[in-house]
Short mmCIF file of C-alpha atoms in Angstrom, two decimals:
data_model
loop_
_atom_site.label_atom_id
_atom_site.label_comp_id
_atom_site.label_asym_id
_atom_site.label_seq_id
_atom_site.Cartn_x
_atom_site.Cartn_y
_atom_site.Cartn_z
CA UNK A 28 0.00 0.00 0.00
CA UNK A 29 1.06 3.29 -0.89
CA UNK A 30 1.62 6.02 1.62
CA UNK A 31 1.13 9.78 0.63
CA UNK A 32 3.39 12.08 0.81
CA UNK A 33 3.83 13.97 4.14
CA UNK A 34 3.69 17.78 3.72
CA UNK A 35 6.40 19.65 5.24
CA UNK A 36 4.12 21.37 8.16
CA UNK A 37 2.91 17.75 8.75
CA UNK A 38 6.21 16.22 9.04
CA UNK A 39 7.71 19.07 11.50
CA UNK A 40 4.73 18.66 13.36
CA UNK A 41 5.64 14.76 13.44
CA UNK A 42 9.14 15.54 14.57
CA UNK A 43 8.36 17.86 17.25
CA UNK A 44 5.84 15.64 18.80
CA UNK A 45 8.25 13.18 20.39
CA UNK A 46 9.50 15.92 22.42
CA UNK A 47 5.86 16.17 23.86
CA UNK A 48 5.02 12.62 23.97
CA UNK A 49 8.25 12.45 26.15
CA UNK A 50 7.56 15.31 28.56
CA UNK A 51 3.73 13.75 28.94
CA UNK A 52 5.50 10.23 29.08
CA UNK A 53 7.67 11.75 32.13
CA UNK A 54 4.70 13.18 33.84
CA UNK A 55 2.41 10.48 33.80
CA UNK A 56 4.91 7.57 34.94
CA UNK A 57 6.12 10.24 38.05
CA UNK A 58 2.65 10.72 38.57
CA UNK A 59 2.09 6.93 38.22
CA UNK A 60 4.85 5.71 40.63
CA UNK A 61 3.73 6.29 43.91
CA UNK A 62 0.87 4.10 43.10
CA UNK A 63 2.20 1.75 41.04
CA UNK A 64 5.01 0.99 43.88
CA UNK A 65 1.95 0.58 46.55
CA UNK A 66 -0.38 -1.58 44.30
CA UNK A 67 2.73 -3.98 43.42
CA UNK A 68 3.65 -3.82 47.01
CA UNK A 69 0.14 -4.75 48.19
CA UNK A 70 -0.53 -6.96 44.86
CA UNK A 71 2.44 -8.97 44.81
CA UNK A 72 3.56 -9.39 48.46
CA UNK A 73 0.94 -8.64 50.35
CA UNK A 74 2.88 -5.52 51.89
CA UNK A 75 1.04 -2.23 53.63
CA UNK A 76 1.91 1.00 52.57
CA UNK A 77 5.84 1.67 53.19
CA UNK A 78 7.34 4.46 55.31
CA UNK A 79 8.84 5.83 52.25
CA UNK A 80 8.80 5.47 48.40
CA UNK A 81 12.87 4.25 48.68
CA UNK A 82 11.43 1.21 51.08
CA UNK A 83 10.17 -0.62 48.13
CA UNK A 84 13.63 -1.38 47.05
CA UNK A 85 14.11 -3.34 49.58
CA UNK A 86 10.56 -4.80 50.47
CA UNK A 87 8.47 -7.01 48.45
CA UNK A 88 10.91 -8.80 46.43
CA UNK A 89 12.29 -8.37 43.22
CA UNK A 90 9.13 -8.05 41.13
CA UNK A 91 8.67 -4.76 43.59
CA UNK A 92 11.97 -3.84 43.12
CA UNK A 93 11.78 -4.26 39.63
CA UNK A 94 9.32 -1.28 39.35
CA UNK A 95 10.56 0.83 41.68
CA UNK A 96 14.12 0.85 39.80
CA UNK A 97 12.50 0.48 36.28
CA UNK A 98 10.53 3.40 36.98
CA UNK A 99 13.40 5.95 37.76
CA UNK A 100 15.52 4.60 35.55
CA UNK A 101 13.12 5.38 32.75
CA UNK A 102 12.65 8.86 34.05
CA UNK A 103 16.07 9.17 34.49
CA UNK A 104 16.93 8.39 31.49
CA UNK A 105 14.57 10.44 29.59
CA UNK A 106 15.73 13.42 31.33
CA UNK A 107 19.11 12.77 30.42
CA UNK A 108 18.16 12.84 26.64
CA UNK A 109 15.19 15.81 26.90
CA UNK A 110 17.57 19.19 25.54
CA UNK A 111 15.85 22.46 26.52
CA UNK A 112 16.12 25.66 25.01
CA UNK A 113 19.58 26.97 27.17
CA UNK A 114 22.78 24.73 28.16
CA UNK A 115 21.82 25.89 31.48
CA UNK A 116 18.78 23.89 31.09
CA UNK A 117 20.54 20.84 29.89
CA UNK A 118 23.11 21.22 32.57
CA UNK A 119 20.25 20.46 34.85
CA UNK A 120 18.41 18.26 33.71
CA UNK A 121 21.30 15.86 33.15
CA UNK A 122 22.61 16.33 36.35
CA UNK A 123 19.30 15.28 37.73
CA UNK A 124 18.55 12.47 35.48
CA UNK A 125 22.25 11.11 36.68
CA UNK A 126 21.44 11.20 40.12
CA UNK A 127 17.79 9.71 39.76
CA UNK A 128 20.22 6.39 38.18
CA UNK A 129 21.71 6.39 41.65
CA UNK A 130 19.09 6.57 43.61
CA UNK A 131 17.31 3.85 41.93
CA UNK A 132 20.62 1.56 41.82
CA UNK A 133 22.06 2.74 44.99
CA UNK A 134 19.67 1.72 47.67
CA UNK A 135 19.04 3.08 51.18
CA UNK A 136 20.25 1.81 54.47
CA UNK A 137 17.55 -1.02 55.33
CA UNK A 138 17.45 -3.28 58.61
CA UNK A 139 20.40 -1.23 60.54
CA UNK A 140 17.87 0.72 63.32
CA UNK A 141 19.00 3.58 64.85
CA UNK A 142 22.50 2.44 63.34
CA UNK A 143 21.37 3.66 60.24
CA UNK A 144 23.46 6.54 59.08
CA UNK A 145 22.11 10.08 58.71
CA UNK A 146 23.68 10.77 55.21
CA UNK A 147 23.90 8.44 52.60
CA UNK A 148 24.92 8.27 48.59
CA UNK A 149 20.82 7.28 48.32
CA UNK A 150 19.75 10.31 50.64
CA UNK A 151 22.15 12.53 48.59
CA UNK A 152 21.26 11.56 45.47
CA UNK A 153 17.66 12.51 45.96
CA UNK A 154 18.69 15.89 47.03
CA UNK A 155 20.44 16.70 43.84
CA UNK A 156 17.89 15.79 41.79
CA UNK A 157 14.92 17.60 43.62
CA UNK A 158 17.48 20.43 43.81
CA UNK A 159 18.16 20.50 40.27
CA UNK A 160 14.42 20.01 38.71
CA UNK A 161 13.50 22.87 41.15
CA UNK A 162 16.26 25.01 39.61
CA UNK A 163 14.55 24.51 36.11
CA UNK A 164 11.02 25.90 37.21
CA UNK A 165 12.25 27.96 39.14
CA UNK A 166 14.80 30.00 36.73
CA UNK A 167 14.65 28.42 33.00
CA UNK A 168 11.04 27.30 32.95
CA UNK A 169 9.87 30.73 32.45
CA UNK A 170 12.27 31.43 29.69
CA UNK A 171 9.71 30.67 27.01
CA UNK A 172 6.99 32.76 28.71
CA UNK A 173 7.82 36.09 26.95
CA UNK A 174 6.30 33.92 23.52
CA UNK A 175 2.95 34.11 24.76
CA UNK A 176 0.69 36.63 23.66
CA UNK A 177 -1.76 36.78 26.70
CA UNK A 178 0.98 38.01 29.51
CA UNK A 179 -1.39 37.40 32.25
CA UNK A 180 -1.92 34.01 31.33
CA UNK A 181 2.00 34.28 31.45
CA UNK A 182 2.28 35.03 34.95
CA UNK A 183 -0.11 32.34 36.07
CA UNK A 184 2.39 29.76 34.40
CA UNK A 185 5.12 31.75 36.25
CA UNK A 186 3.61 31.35 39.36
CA UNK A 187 2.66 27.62 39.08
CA UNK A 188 6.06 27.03 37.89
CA UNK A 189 7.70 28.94 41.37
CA UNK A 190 5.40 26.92 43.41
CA UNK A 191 6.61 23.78 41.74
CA UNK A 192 9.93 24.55 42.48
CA UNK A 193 9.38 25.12 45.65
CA UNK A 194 7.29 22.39 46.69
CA UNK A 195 10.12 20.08 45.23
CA UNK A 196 12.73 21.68 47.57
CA UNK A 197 10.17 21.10 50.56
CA UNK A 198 9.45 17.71 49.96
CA UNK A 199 13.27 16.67 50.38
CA UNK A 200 13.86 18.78 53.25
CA UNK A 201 10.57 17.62 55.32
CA UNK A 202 11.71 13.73 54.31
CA UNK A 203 14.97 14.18 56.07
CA UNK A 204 14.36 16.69 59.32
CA UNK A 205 11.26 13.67 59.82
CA UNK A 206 14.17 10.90 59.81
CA UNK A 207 16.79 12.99 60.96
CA UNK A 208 14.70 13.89 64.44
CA UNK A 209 11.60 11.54 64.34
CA UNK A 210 13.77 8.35 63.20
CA UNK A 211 10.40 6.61 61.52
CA UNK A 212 11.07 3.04 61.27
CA UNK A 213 11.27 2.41 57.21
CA UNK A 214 9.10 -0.40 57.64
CA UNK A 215 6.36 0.84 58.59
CA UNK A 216 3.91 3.76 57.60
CA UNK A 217 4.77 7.44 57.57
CA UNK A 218 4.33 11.03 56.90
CA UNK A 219 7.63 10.11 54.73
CA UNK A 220 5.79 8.26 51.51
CA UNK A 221 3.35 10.99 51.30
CA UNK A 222 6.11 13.84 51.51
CA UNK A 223 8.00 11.95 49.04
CA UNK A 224 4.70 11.37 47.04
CA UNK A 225 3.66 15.06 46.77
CA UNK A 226 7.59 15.62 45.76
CA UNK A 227 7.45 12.86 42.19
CA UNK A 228 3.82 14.07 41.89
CA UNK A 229 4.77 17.59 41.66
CA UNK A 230 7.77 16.95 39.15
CA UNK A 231 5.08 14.66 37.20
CA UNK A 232 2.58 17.43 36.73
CA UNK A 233 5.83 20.46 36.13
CA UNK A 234 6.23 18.30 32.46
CA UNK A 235 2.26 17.93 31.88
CA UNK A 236 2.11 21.92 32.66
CA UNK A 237 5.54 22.61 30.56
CA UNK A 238 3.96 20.29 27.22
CA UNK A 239 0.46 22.43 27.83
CA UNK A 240 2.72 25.97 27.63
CA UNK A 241 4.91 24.83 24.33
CA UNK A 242 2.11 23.85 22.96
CA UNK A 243 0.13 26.79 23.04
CA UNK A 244 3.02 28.71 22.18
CA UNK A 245 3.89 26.40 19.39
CA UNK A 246 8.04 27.17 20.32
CA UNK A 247 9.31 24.10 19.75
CA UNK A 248 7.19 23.84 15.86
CA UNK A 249 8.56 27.68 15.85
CA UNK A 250 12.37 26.91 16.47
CA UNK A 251 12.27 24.02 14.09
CA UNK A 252 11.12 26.70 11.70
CA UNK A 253 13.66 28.93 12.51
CA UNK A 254 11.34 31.48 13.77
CA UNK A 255 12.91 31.51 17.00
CA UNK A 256 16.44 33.19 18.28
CA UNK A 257 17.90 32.52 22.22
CA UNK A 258 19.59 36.27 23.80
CA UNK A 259 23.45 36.02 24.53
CA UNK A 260 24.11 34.66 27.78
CA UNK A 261 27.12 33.73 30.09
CA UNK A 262 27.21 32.17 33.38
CA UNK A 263 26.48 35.29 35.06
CA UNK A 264 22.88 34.75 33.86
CA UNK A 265 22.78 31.10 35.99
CA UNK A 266 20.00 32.75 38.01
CA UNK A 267 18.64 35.30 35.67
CA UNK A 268 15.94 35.35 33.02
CA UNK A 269 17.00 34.22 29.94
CA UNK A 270 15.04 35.81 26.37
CA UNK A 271 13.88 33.36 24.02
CA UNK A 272 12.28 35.07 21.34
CA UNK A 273 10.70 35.41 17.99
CA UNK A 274 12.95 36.17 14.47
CA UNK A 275 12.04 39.18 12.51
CA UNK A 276 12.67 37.92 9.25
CA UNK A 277 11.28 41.05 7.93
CA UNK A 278 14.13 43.09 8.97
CA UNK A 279 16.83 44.17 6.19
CA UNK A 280 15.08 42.50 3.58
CA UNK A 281 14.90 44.43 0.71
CA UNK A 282 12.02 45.17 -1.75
CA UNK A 283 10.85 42.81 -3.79
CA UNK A 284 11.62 42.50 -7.22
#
């Protein structure tokens, strides 16, 4: 059977869609996880809910294991291959995608007691990566904002996207004063699955909210184009607001003839 031809705004639409069926792809498995790790806990071994998401490595078995390490590897993974618009954005995203591989090979202290140790590779490794995804909606997520047309609508994605950032430097910080001070036992249920839980849910729904903004703003379709252009920056602009913005290609040209 013959297949007809693809016109060229069909085919860059084609190629720029696997950017956003890999930010939705992110966003519903982070989403997923929490739940996925307690039905296959509950499913397969007959466990209760965990004292924290990291718990499952350990617990259950290997089929529980199994999607617990799958899962961030996957996300890991895909973050490590997503490019944004800056290197600062890449920077970040890579570093966090390397450290979500160590948290999901590296696991946590598990049957020590109050032996455990405060700090850990694991522990650490979380940090980073809630540290660096917050950096990215926090600083480069609004980079693309100045595309839209309706600037209030603008500042409500600006917003959302501080919050995110925000709530993912909470969620780490609660997890370890609770086991720092309270000393939960990882067996058993705590406040620590649900902090963690709000933490992956909230970097889920950052990608589902990021794929809803370049898609009304059509910049990825538009730099593919070459409508779009990226303001000089250097490293003093780590923490600033970096211009992405539309090509004039009316400029200079001459009159037609």
């Amino acid at each position: 059977m013959a297949v007809p031809p693809m016109k060229p705004k069909r085919l860059q639409a084609h190629i720029t869609a696997s950017y956003t069926t890999l930010r939705i792809g992110m966003g519903v498995l982070a989403i997923a996880l929490p739940f996925l790790l307690w039905m296959a806990g509950h499913l397969l071994a007959g466990l209760p809910l965990q004292g924290s998401m990291s718990a499952y490595y350990h617990a259950g078995g290997g089929a529980v294991r199994d999607v617990f390490v799958g899962s961030l590897f996957a996300i890991g993974v895909f973050l490590m291959l997503y490019k944004g618009f800056t290197d600062f954005e890449n920077w970040a995203l890579n570093l966090a995608g390397g450290f979500l591989l160590i948290v999901a090979v590296v696991p946590m202290a598990w049957g020590c007691g109050d032996a455990c140790p405060k700090f850990s590779w694991h522990g650490t490794a979380s940090v980073v990566f809630f540290l660096s995804i917050a950096y990215v909606c926090i600083f480069r997520s609004a980079d693309t904002l100045g595309l839209m047309s309706d600037q209030e609508r603008a500042t409500l994605y600006r917003k959302a996207y501080k919050l995110m950032g925000c709530a993912m430097i909470a969620s780490p910080a609660i997890a370890f004063a609770l086991k720092l001070f309270l000393q939960p036992d990882p067996g058993k249920g705590s406040f620590i699955f649900y902090i963690e839980a709000v933490g992956v849910v909230v970097f889920g729904s950052y990608w589902l909210l990021k794929s809803f903004e370049i898609t009304e703003t059509h910049a990825e379709r538009q730099a593919v184009e070459g409508h779009l252009k990226i303001s000089a920056y250097s490293m003093a602009d780590f923490f600033k607001p970096i211009t992405v913005e539309r090509v004039d290609h009316t400029k200079g040209a001459g009159p037609n003839r």
